[in-house]
């Protein structure tokens, strides 16, 4: 086996999942993560269909995910006074397992921490490749050599920037921004959520972790903004400018935002690239092909991508030139389908006017009784299962 020592940038979903499979195939993974610790919080993510479940089952984490699942029921759309205007049952939009992203990250970390080196609070500053490996420098850690480097560092991938070029070449803004944070479940929501939609804005509050807390979620329409992704104070100011006086629970949630331990703010976008690999560097998950949070496919795509990339490296006995080409060949069509799920959703989720928002609320009120009510969930399941996975599990012992 060649190229055993692999550096992975990013400790969210794709990174730890890749580390698990690399280690199982006989590689030595190291993960570097910019954050000082695991990132908690975030939105709920879905896994659906046997493709996703089979990978989670083989990793030995499916039971852990089932114990931590949100158990969410219906989602109600309300007016400014909190009166329910429409209610959507969970089976219209949820997968087989819905789990908070922070809980998923913790489970994947626990499954890999004994056999994977984690370096928190650090980031790659340069990558210099030669015929025998990659010399890597970091912000804090002394320089090191690795055989391969994998970017699993999300929409704003540092690895992608260092290897392929500026972000603007690859990230397509979908016209929305999103903010999420944890707050108290002061509405007493019981495994449910309420959403309030106006022209260009959507604000939601849903219970989480068995009603012990709640997640506030904001989406608003805007062109690309000149914001520092690490300037939380400015991000919160922008959110306050958008939502002050917006109605329903907006002002209360803006007040709660100031004390949130896990405030998250980002643009909503997709990553489109002609190639995910270059030399000894590859990208996986959102860094390679982010379908956006609107698709409901990001975590599933990251999971499948990690499984395929590690498996192809094992099948090629570590020959990255062969493995990387096979990885792209196996995953391209699947990733394109996942991205398609996010196309056109922004206008439906956050309509441009109050009038259209009102029409959508009326439509959602009728949806449970319409013949095609389950169409969206059926399409999502077909997309999630639109790949035939190779069985790589025993390659390390052959």
XYZ file of C-alpha atoms in Angstrom:
398
model
C 0.000 0.000 0.000
C 1.440 3.367 -1.076
C 0.659 6.849 0.218
C -0.516 5.770 3.646
C -0.133 9.112 5.442
C -3.073 11.350 4.583
C -3.826 14.854 5.884
C -7.508 15.832 5.938
C -8.537 19.463 6.390
C -11.899 19.742 8.154
C -13.513 17.937 11.108
C -17.180 18.282 10.208
C -18.867 15.401 8.326
C -16.792 14.471 5.274
C -13.465 14.684 7.135
C -14.162 12.251 9.993
C -16.130 9.925 7.686
C -13.144 9.799 5.328
C -10.766 9.232 8.247
C -12.868 6.294 9.421
C -12.717 4.520 6.067
C -9.066 5.355 5.420
C -8.071 3.881 8.759
C -10.187 0.802 8.123
C -8.367 0.319 4.807
C -4.934 0.597 6.422
C -4.100 4.295 5.952
C -2.943 6.749 8.634
C -5.251 9.807 8.632
C -4.585 13.118 10.375
C -7.304 15.786 10.626
C -6.583 19.506 11.018
C -9.496 21.751 12.012
C -9.441 25.544 12.188
C -11.904 25.690 15.085
C -10.494 25.171 18.594
C -12.944 22.315 19.231
C -15.756 20.442 17.510
C -18.343 22.814 16.101
C -21.686 22.398 17.830
C -24.986 23.829 16.689
C -26.119 24.171 13.120
C -29.210 22.960 11.335
C -30.752 19.511 11.237
C -29.490 17.198 8.478
C -31.150 14.209 6.841
C -30.047 10.764 5.737
C -32.414 8.847 3.503
C -32.455 5.586 1.622
C -30.425 2.396 1.873
C -27.291 3.940 0.333
C -26.900 6.336 3.265
C -28.089 3.881 5.890
C -25.827 1.085 4.677
C -22.723 3.261 5.051
C -23.754 4.411 8.519
C -24.510 0.810 9.469
C -21.121 -0.406 8.250
C -19.425 2.364 10.231
C -21.162 1.158 13.372
C -22.784 4.538 14.065
C -26.345 3.998 12.839
C -27.665 3.118 16.302
C -26.014 6.241 17.754
C -27.687 8.411 15.121
C -31.048 6.817 15.791
C -30.727 7.572 19.508
C -29.853 11.207 18.759
C -32.454 11.764 16.037
C -34.595 14.869 16.359
C -37.940 13.071 16.259
C -39.451 16.141 14.611
C -43.075 16.126 13.646
C -44.970 18.629 11.535
C -43.857 22.167 10.665
C -46.442 24.944 10.943
C -46.429 28.190 8.977
C -47.841 31.015 11.073
C -48.874 34.638 10.608
C -47.486 37.616 12.515
C -49.782 36.840 15.465
C -48.578 33.221 15.627
C -51.802 31.760 14.232
C -51.211 28.614 12.191
C -51.875 29.168 8.495
C -50.664 25.809 7.165
C -49.113 22.650 8.548
C -46.764 20.276 6.743
C -46.377 16.730 8.077
C -42.815 15.528 8.642
C -42.960 12.852 5.952
C -43.233 15.562 3.288
C -39.679 16.767 3.875
C -37.786 14.589 6.390
C -35.481 11.669 5.626
C -35.202 8.318 7.389
C -33.024 9.902 10.059
C -32.900 13.584 10.947
C -30.180 14.666 13.363
C -28.669 17.950 14.448
C -25.429 18.606 12.636
C -23.577 19.135 15.939
C -24.741 15.754 17.243
C -23.653 14.079 14.000
C -20.203 15.676 14.209
C -19.768 14.420 17.769
C -20.771 10.859 16.837
C -18.335 10.766 13.903
C -15.567 12.175 16.083
C -16.172 9.547 18.758
C -15.995 6.832 16.092
C -12.573 8.022 14.876
C -10.724 9.727 17.734
C -8.872 6.609 18.959
C -7.212 5.943 15.605
C -7.026 9.401 14.026
C -4.765 12.290 15.013
C -6.806 15.480 15.439
C -5.168 18.918 15.380
C -7.630 21.598 16.525
C -7.186 25.348 16.348
C -4.942 25.256 13.285
C -5.109 25.626 9.523
C -2.999 24.898 6.446
C -1.052 27.887 5.080
C 0.782 26.295 2.137
C 1.014 23.067 0.137
C 4.163 22.231 -1.823
C 3.983 19.023 -3.838
C 6.796 16.936 -5.304
C 7.096 13.428 -6.734
C 7.099 11.829 -3.295
C 4.556 13.777 -1.246
C 3.307 17.141 -0.040
C 5.127 19.540 2.294
C 2.529 21.281 4.456
C 2.908 24.395 6.576
C 0.393 25.400 9.230
C -0.507 28.533 11.159
C 0.710 26.995 14.437
C 1.891 23.395 13.997
C 5.468 22.879 12.706
C 5.730 21.916 9.006
C 5.084 18.267 8.150
C 5.152 15.906 5.194
C 2.179 13.867 4.003
C 1.657 11.549 1.066
C -1.765 12.999 0.188
C -3.905 15.977 1.260
C -7.711 15.956 1.201
C -9.825 19.083 1.551
C -12.992 18.368 3.497
C -13.274 21.952 4.694
C -16.620 23.053 3.368
C -18.104 25.716 1.121
C -15.249 28.142 1.816
C -12.531 25.504 1.507
C -9.026 26.701 2.320
C -7.569 23.612 0.624
C -9.483 24.409 -2.560
C -8.200 27.984 -2.548
C -4.574 26.925 -2.047
C -4.721 24.252 -4.749
C -7.249 25.414 -7.361
C -7.540 29.167 -6.943
C -9.875 31.866 -5.558
C -13.300 30.927 -4.212
C -15.193 33.123 -6.663
C -14.228 30.786 -9.505
C -16.158 27.903 -7.990
C -18.859 29.108 -5.555
C -22.212 30.132 -7.037
C -24.259 32.379 -4.763
C -27.943 31.342 -4.674
C -29.243 34.716 -3.551
C -29.793 33.907 0.136
C -28.044 34.231 3.476
C -28.689 32.010 6.455
C -28.223 32.409 10.201
C -28.734 29.727 12.853
C -28.280 29.651 16.617
C -29.466 27.854 19.727
C -31.966 29.494 22.051
C -34.377 28.496 24.778
C -37.564 26.681 23.832
C -39.617 29.547 25.196
C -42.632 28.750 22.989
C -42.857 25.268 24.509
C -42.631 23.554 21.118
C -43.005 19.781 21.337
C -40.940 18.124 18.561
C -42.228 20.656 16.094
C -41.437 24.016 14.575
C -43.079 27.270 13.542
C -42.111 29.299 10.484
C -43.022 32.870 9.529
C -42.521 34.004 5.967
C -42.664 37.481 4.475
C -41.320 38.935 1.239
C -37.639 38.024 0.998
C -37.465 36.676 4.543
C -38.112 33.462 6.454
C -37.651 32.933 10.187
C -38.174 29.578 11.911
C -38.035 28.289 15.448
C -38.055 24.557 16.111
C -37.504 22.466 19.210
C -34.364 20.371 19.452
C -32.681 17.803 21.692
C -36.000 16.466 22.925
C -37.475 19.927 23.531
C -34.695 20.965 25.948
C -33.744 23.827 23.640
C -34.653 25.336 20.295
C -32.971 26.381 17.066
C -33.657 29.735 15.448
C -33.154 29.741 11.682
C -33.198 32.837 9.438
C -33.056 32.974 5.641
C -33.120 36.279 3.775
C -32.635 37.271 0.160
C -29.614 39.412 -0.661
C -26.887 39.730 -3.276
C -23.384 38.788 -2.214
C -22.359 40.943 0.742
C -18.857 42.134 1.572
C -18.635 40.495 4.987
C -15.743 38.982 6.909
C -16.840 35.420 7.725
C -15.216 35.726 11.161
C -16.732 39.105 12.097
C -19.651 37.868 14.195
C -20.560 41.341 15.448
C -21.020 42.623 11.900
C -22.974 39.527 10.884
C -25.357 39.980 13.798
C -25.739 43.637 12.895
C -26.719 42.695 9.334
C -29.266 40.197 10.636
C -30.715 42.825 12.973
C -30.989 45.304 10.076
C -32.931 42.720 8.086
C -35.322 41.519 10.795
C -35.956 44.314 13.305
C -39.700 44.984 13.201
C -40.264 42.040 10.852
C -43.049 40.605 13.003
C -43.885 37.386 14.848
C -40.909 36.358 17.038
C -38.266 38.253 15.068
C -37.416 40.897 17.668
C -37.391 38.386 20.539
C -35.051 36.094 18.618
C -32.736 38.979 17.746
C -32.450 39.649 21.464
C -31.734 35.970 22.154
C -29.126 35.998 19.378
C -26.804 38.234 21.421
C -26.324 35.451 23.980
C -26.215 32.452 21.652
C -23.185 30.170 22.170
C -23.123 28.912 18.580
C -24.127 31.724 16.215
C -23.657 30.702 12.573
C -24.006 32.998 9.576
C -23.166 32.316 5.939
C -24.211 32.723 2.349
C -26.145 29.951 0.639
C -24.244 28.638 -2.349
C -23.205 25.712 -4.493
C -19.718 24.627 -5.547
C -19.249 23.809 -9.222
C -15.857 22.457 -10.353
C -14.610 20.703 -13.476
C -12.109 18.678 -11.403
C -11.985 17.754 -7.724
C -8.381 16.524 -7.743
C -5.016 17.938 -8.720
C -1.790 16.036 -8.212
C -1.742 14.674 -4.669
C -4.642 16.868 -3.469
C -8.344 15.988 -3.609
C -11.577 17.573 -2.389
C -14.585 15.831 -0.857
C -17.971 16.876 0.502
C -18.982 20.540 0.333
C -15.448 21.580 -0.625
C -15.855 19.693 -3.919
C -19.558 19.825 -4.726
C -21.643 21.611 -2.088
C -25.302 21.242 -3.143
C -26.357 23.961 -0.611
C -28.381 23.661 2.576
C -31.532 24.041 0.468
C -31.015 20.641 -1.161
C -31.200 18.493 1.968
C -28.423 16.402 0.402
C -25.172 17.880 1.721
C -24.410 15.463 4.552
C -25.486 12.416 2.564
C -23.277 13.460 -0.354
C -20.357 14.018 2.027
C -20.866 10.566 3.539
C -21.003 8.838 0.146
C -18.052 10.835 -1.193
C -15.877 9.885 1.774
C -16.776 6.203 1.383
C -15.985 6.204 -2.349
C -12.745 8.211 -2.090
C -11.302 6.011 0.660
C -12.473 2.876 -1.108
C -10.899 3.826 -4.422
C -7.597 4.608 -2.700
C -7.693 1.158 -1.127
C -8.658 -0.517 -4.422
C -5.702 1.193 -6.140
C -3.330 0.193 -3.312
C -2.727 3.861 -2.575
C -1.989 4.931 -6.155
C -3.618 8.348 -6.044
C -3.555 8.887 -9.812
C -5.717 5.836 -10.398
C -7.859 6.311 -7.294
C -8.615 10.000 -7.817
C -9.742 9.415 -11.416
C -12.016 6.555 -10.332
C -13.398 8.639 -7.451
C -14.520 11.392 -9.830
C -15.913 8.873 -12.304
C -17.946 7.108 -9.626
C -19.310 10.232 -7.927
C -19.854 12.870 -10.623
C -23.374 11.912 -11.662
C -24.474 11.375 -8.080
C -23.178 14.792 -6.996
C -24.907 16.467 -9.955
C -28.222 14.932 -8.895
C -27.781 16.162 -5.329
C -27.018 19.663 -6.575
C -30.086 19.632 -8.773
C -32.180 19.197 -5.606
C -31.034 22.656 -4.515
C -31.763 24.408 -7.810
C -34.792 26.688 -7.806
C -35.564 26.141 -4.125
C -34.525 29.629 -2.996
C -37.482 31.341 -4.677
C -39.963 28.881 -3.189
C -38.473 28.944 0.281
C -38.040 32.717 0.449
C -40.409 34.326 -2.087
C -39.776 37.874 -3.201
C -43.067 39.417 -2.041
C -45.674 39.125 0.710
C -48.258 38.299 -1.938
C -46.353 35.247 -3.184
C -45.593 34.256 0.412
C -49.322 34.293 1.125
C -50.060 32.189 -1.952
C -47.485 29.628 -0.860
C -49.020 29.428 2.601
C -52.415 28.722 1.026
C -50.855 26.072 -1.211
C -49.124 24.428 1.761
C -52.453 24.336 3.566
C -53.881 22.246 0.721
C -50.749 20.189 0.031
C -51.471 17.300 2.451
C -54.665 16.639 0.495
C -53.229 16.898 -3.021
C -52.412 13.813 -5.165
C -48.707 14.701 -5.499
C -48.157 15.528 -1.842
C -45.288 13.057 -1.442
C -43.563 13.913 -4.717
C -40.776 15.955 -3.126
C -39.844 13.222 -0.652
C -39.943 10.572 -3.400
C -37.631 12.606 -5.623
C -35.259 13.166 -2.694
C -35.144 9.444 -1.953
C -34.508 8.547 -5.594
C -31.695 11.089 -5.703
C -30.142 9.776 -2.487
C -30.193 6.220 -3.825
C -29.004 7.016 -7.350
C -25.627 5.316 -7.017
C -24.507 1.710 -6.853
C -21.811 1.490 -4.220
C -18.831 -0.778 -4.716
C -18.064 -3.026 -1.753
C -14.645 -1.824 -0.570
C -14.899 -3.172 2.959
C -12.462 -6.094 2.721
C -9.863 -4.562 0.399
C -7.354 -3.941 3.186
C -7.196 -7.656 3.933
C -6.809 -8.869 0.340
